[in-house]
């Protein structure tokens, strides 16, 4: 399911970049519960949210959409 892939990628980058769910949700202007739903794969992020996430993580959208996170 596409939502699950997005959730795994966002969670992996969030942890890699040192963000808590609370901190990232605050930066994105969304609630922690919405971010949690996205990370669990219950909700697909909108395109504008994906753009904000990529900007905050300082990665390209292409990097964010790959099947793995480089360490």
JSON list of C-alpha atoms in Angstrom, two decimals:
[
{"chain": "A", "resi": 1, "resn": "UNK", "atom": "CA", "xyz": [0.00, 0.00, 0.00]},
{"chain": "A", "resi": 2, "resn": "UNK", "atom": "CA", "xyz": [1.35, 3.42, -0.99]},
{"chain": "A", "resi": 3, "resn": "UNK", "atom": "CA", "xyz": [0.39, 5.03, 2.33]},
{"chain": "A", "resi": 4, "resn": "UNK", "atom": "CA", "xyz": [2.53, 2.53, 4.25]},
{"chain": "A", "resi": 5, "resn": "UNK", "atom": "CA", "xyz": [5.57, 3.28, 2.09]},
{"chain": "A", "resi": 6, "resn": "UNK", "atom": "CA", "xyz": [5.17, 7.02, 2.69]},
{"chain": "A", "resi": 7, "resn": "UNK", "atom": "CA", "xyz": [4.80, 6.43, 6.39]},
{"chain": "A", "resi": 8, "resn": "UNK", "atom": "CA", "xyz": [7.92, 4.29, 6.64]},
{"chain": "A", "resi": 9, "resn": "UNK", "atom": "CA", "xyz": [9.98, 6.79, 4.63]},
{"chain": "A", "resi": 10, "resn": "UNK", "atom": "CA", "xyz": [8.84, 9.79, 6.62]},
{"chain": "A", "resi": 11, "resn": "UNK", "atom": "CA", "xyz": [9.40, 8.02, 9.95]},
{"chain": "A", "resi": 12, "resn": "UNK", "atom": "CA", "xyz": [12.89, 6.88, 8.87]},
{"chain": "A", "resi": 13, "resn": "UNK", "atom": "CA", "xyz": [13.90, 10.38, 7.78]},
{"chain": "A", "resi": 14, "resn": "UNK", "atom": "CA", "xyz": [12.36, 11.90, 10.91]},
{"chain": "A", "resi": 15, "resn": "UNK", "atom": "CA", "xyz": [14.48, 9.67, 13.13]},
{"chain": "A", "resi": 16, "resn": "UNK", "atom": "CA", "xyz": [17.57, 10.09, 10.95]},
{"chain": "A", "resi": 17, "resn": "UNK", "atom": "CA", "xyz": [17.25, 13.88, 11.17]},
{"chain": "A", "resi": 18, "resn": "UNK", "atom": "CA", "xyz": [16.69, 13.78, 14.95]},
{"chain": "A", "resi": 19, "resn": "UNK", "atom": "CA", "xyz": [13.07, 14.95, 15.08]},
{"chain": "A", "resi": 20, "resn": "UNK", "atom": "CA", "xyz": [10.44, 13.76, 17.51]},
{"chain": "A", "resi": 21, "resn": "UNK", "atom": "CA", "xyz": [6.90, 13.38, 16.25]},
{"chain": "A", "resi": 22, "resn": "UNK", "atom": "CA", "xyz": [5.94, 16.41, 18.31]},
{"chain": "A", "resi": 23, "resn": "UNK", "atom": "CA", "xyz": [8.76, 18.54, 16.90]},
{"chain": "A", "resi": 24, "resn": "UNK", "atom": "CA", "xyz": [8.10, 17.59, 13.29]},
{"chain": "A", "resi": 25, "resn": "UNK", "atom": "CA", "xyz": [4.34, 18.06, 13.65]},
{"chain": "A", "resi": 26, "resn": "UNK", "atom": "CA", "xyz": [4.96, 21.54, 15.08]},
{"chain": "A", "resi": 27, "resn": "UNK", "atom": "CA", "xyz": [7.27, 22.44, 12.17]},
{"chain": "A", "resi": 28, "resn": "UNK", "atom": "CA", "xyz": [4.69, 21.18, 9.67]},
{"chain": "A", "resi": 29, "resn": "UNK", "atom": "CA", "xyz": [1.77, 22.91, 11.37]},
{"chain": "A", "resi": 30, "resn": "UNK", "atom": "CA", "xyz": [-0.18, 19.67, 11.83]},
{"chain": "A", "resi": 31, "resn": "UNK", "atom": "CA", "xyz": [-1.22, 17.69, 14.86]},
{"chain": "A", "resi": 32, "resn": "UNK", "atom": "CA", "xyz": [0.81, 14.82, 16.25]},
{"chain": "A", "resi": 33, "resn": "UNK", "atom": "CA", "xyz": [-2.16, 12.53, 15.64]},
{"chain": "A", "resi": 34, "resn": "UNK", "atom": "CA", "xyz": [-2.18, 13.36, 11.91]},
{"chain": "A", "resi": 35, "resn": "UNK", "atom": "CA", "xyz": [1.57, 12.76, 11.67]},
{"chain": "A", "resi": 36, "resn": "UNK", "atom": "CA", "xyz": [1.09, 9.47, 13.53]},
{"chain": "A", "resi": 37, "resn": "UNK", "atom": "CA", "xyz": [-1.59, 8.41, 11.07]},
{"chain": "A", "resi": 38, "resn": "UNK", "atom": "CA", "xyz": [0.73, 9.22, 8.16]},
{"chain": "A", "resi": 39, "resn": "UNK", "atom": "CA", "xyz": [3.64, 7.31, 9.72]},
{"chain": "A", "resi": 40, "resn": "UNK", "atom": "CA", "xyz": [1.42, 4.27, 10.41]},
{"chain": "A", "resi": 41, "resn": "UNK", "atom": "CA", "xyz": [0.22, 4.29, 6.82]},
{"chain": "A", "resi": 42, "resn": "UNK", "atom": "CA", "xyz": [-3.37, 5.18, 7.65]},
{"chain": "A", "resi": 43, "resn": "UNK", "atom": "CA", "xyz": [-3.25, 8.48, 5.78]},
{"chain": "A", "resi": 44, "resn": "UNK", "atom": "CA", "xyz": [-1.41, 9.60, 2.63]},
{"chain": "A", "resi": 45, "resn": "UNK", "atom": "CA", "xyz": [0.27, 13.00, 2.93]},
{"chain": "A", "resi": 46, "resn": "UNK", "atom": "CA", "xyz": [-0.88, 15.67, 0.49]},
{"chain": "A", "resi": 47, "resn": "UNK", "atom": "CA", "xyz": [1.61, 16.91, -2.08]},
{"chain": "A", "resi": 48, "resn": "UNK", "atom": "CA", "xyz": [2.10, 20.25, -0.30]},
{"chain": "A", "resi": 49, "resn": "UNK", "atom": "CA", "xyz": [2.88, 18.43, 2.96]},
{"chain": "A", "resi": 50, "resn": "UNK", "atom": "CA", "xyz": [5.43, 16.23, 1.17]},
{"chain": "A", "resi": 51, "resn": "UNK", "atom": "CA", "xyz": [7.10, 19.37, -0.15]},
{"chain": "A", "resi": 52, "resn": "UNK", "atom": "CA", "xyz": [7.25, 20.86, 3.37]},
{"chain": "A", "resi": 53, "resn": "UNK", "atom": "CA", "xyz": [8.68, 17.63, 4.78]},
{"chain": "A", "resi": 54, "resn": "UNK", "atom": "CA", "xyz": [11.40, 17.51, 2.12]},
{"chain": "A", "resi": 55, "resn": "UNK", "atom": "CA", "xyz": [12.29, 21.14, 2.84]},
{"chain": "A", "resi": 56, "resn": "UNK", "atom": "CA", "xyz": [12.48, 20.60, 6.60]},
{"chain": "A", "resi": 57, "resn": "UNK", "atom": "CA", "xyz": [14.61, 17.46, 6.16]},
{"chain": "A", "resi": 58, "resn": "UNK", "atom": "CA", "xyz": [16.75, 19.26, 3.55]},
{"chain": "A", "resi": 59, "resn": "UNK", "atom": "CA", "xyz": [16.32, 16.47, 1.01]},
{"chain": "A", "resi": 60, "resn": "UNK", "atom": "CA", "xyz": [14.84, 16.38, -2.46]},
{"chain": "A", "resi": 61, "resn": "UNK", "atom": "CA", "xyz": [11.40, 14.95, -3.00]},
{"chain": "A", "resi": 62, "resn": "UNK", "atom": "CA", "xyz": [13.10, 12.22, -5.06]},
{"chain": "A", "resi": 63, "resn": "UNK", "atom": "CA", "xyz": [15.23, 11.25, -2.06]},
{"chain": "A", "resi": 64, "resn": "UNK", "atom": "CA", "xyz": [12.14, 11.20, 0.14]},
{"chain": "A", "resi": 65, "resn": "UNK", "atom": "CA", "xyz": [10.29, 8.92, -2.28]},
{"chain": "A", "resi": 66, "resn": "UNK", "atom": "CA", "xyz": [13.03, 6.31, -2.68]},
{"chain": "A", "resi": 67, "resn": "UNK", "atom": "CA", "xyz": [12.49, 2.87, -1.16]},
{"chain": "A", "resi": 68, "resn": "UNK", "atom": "CA", "xyz": [15.34, 3.29, 1.28]},
{"chain": "A", "resi": 69, "resn": "UNK", "atom": "CA", "xyz": [17.08, 5.91, 3.39]},
{"chain": "A", "resi": 70, "resn": "UNK", "atom": "CA", "xyz": [20.83, 6.23, 2.92]},
{"chain": "A", "resi": 71, "resn": "UNK", "atom": "CA", "xyz": [22.78, 6.34, 6.15]}
]
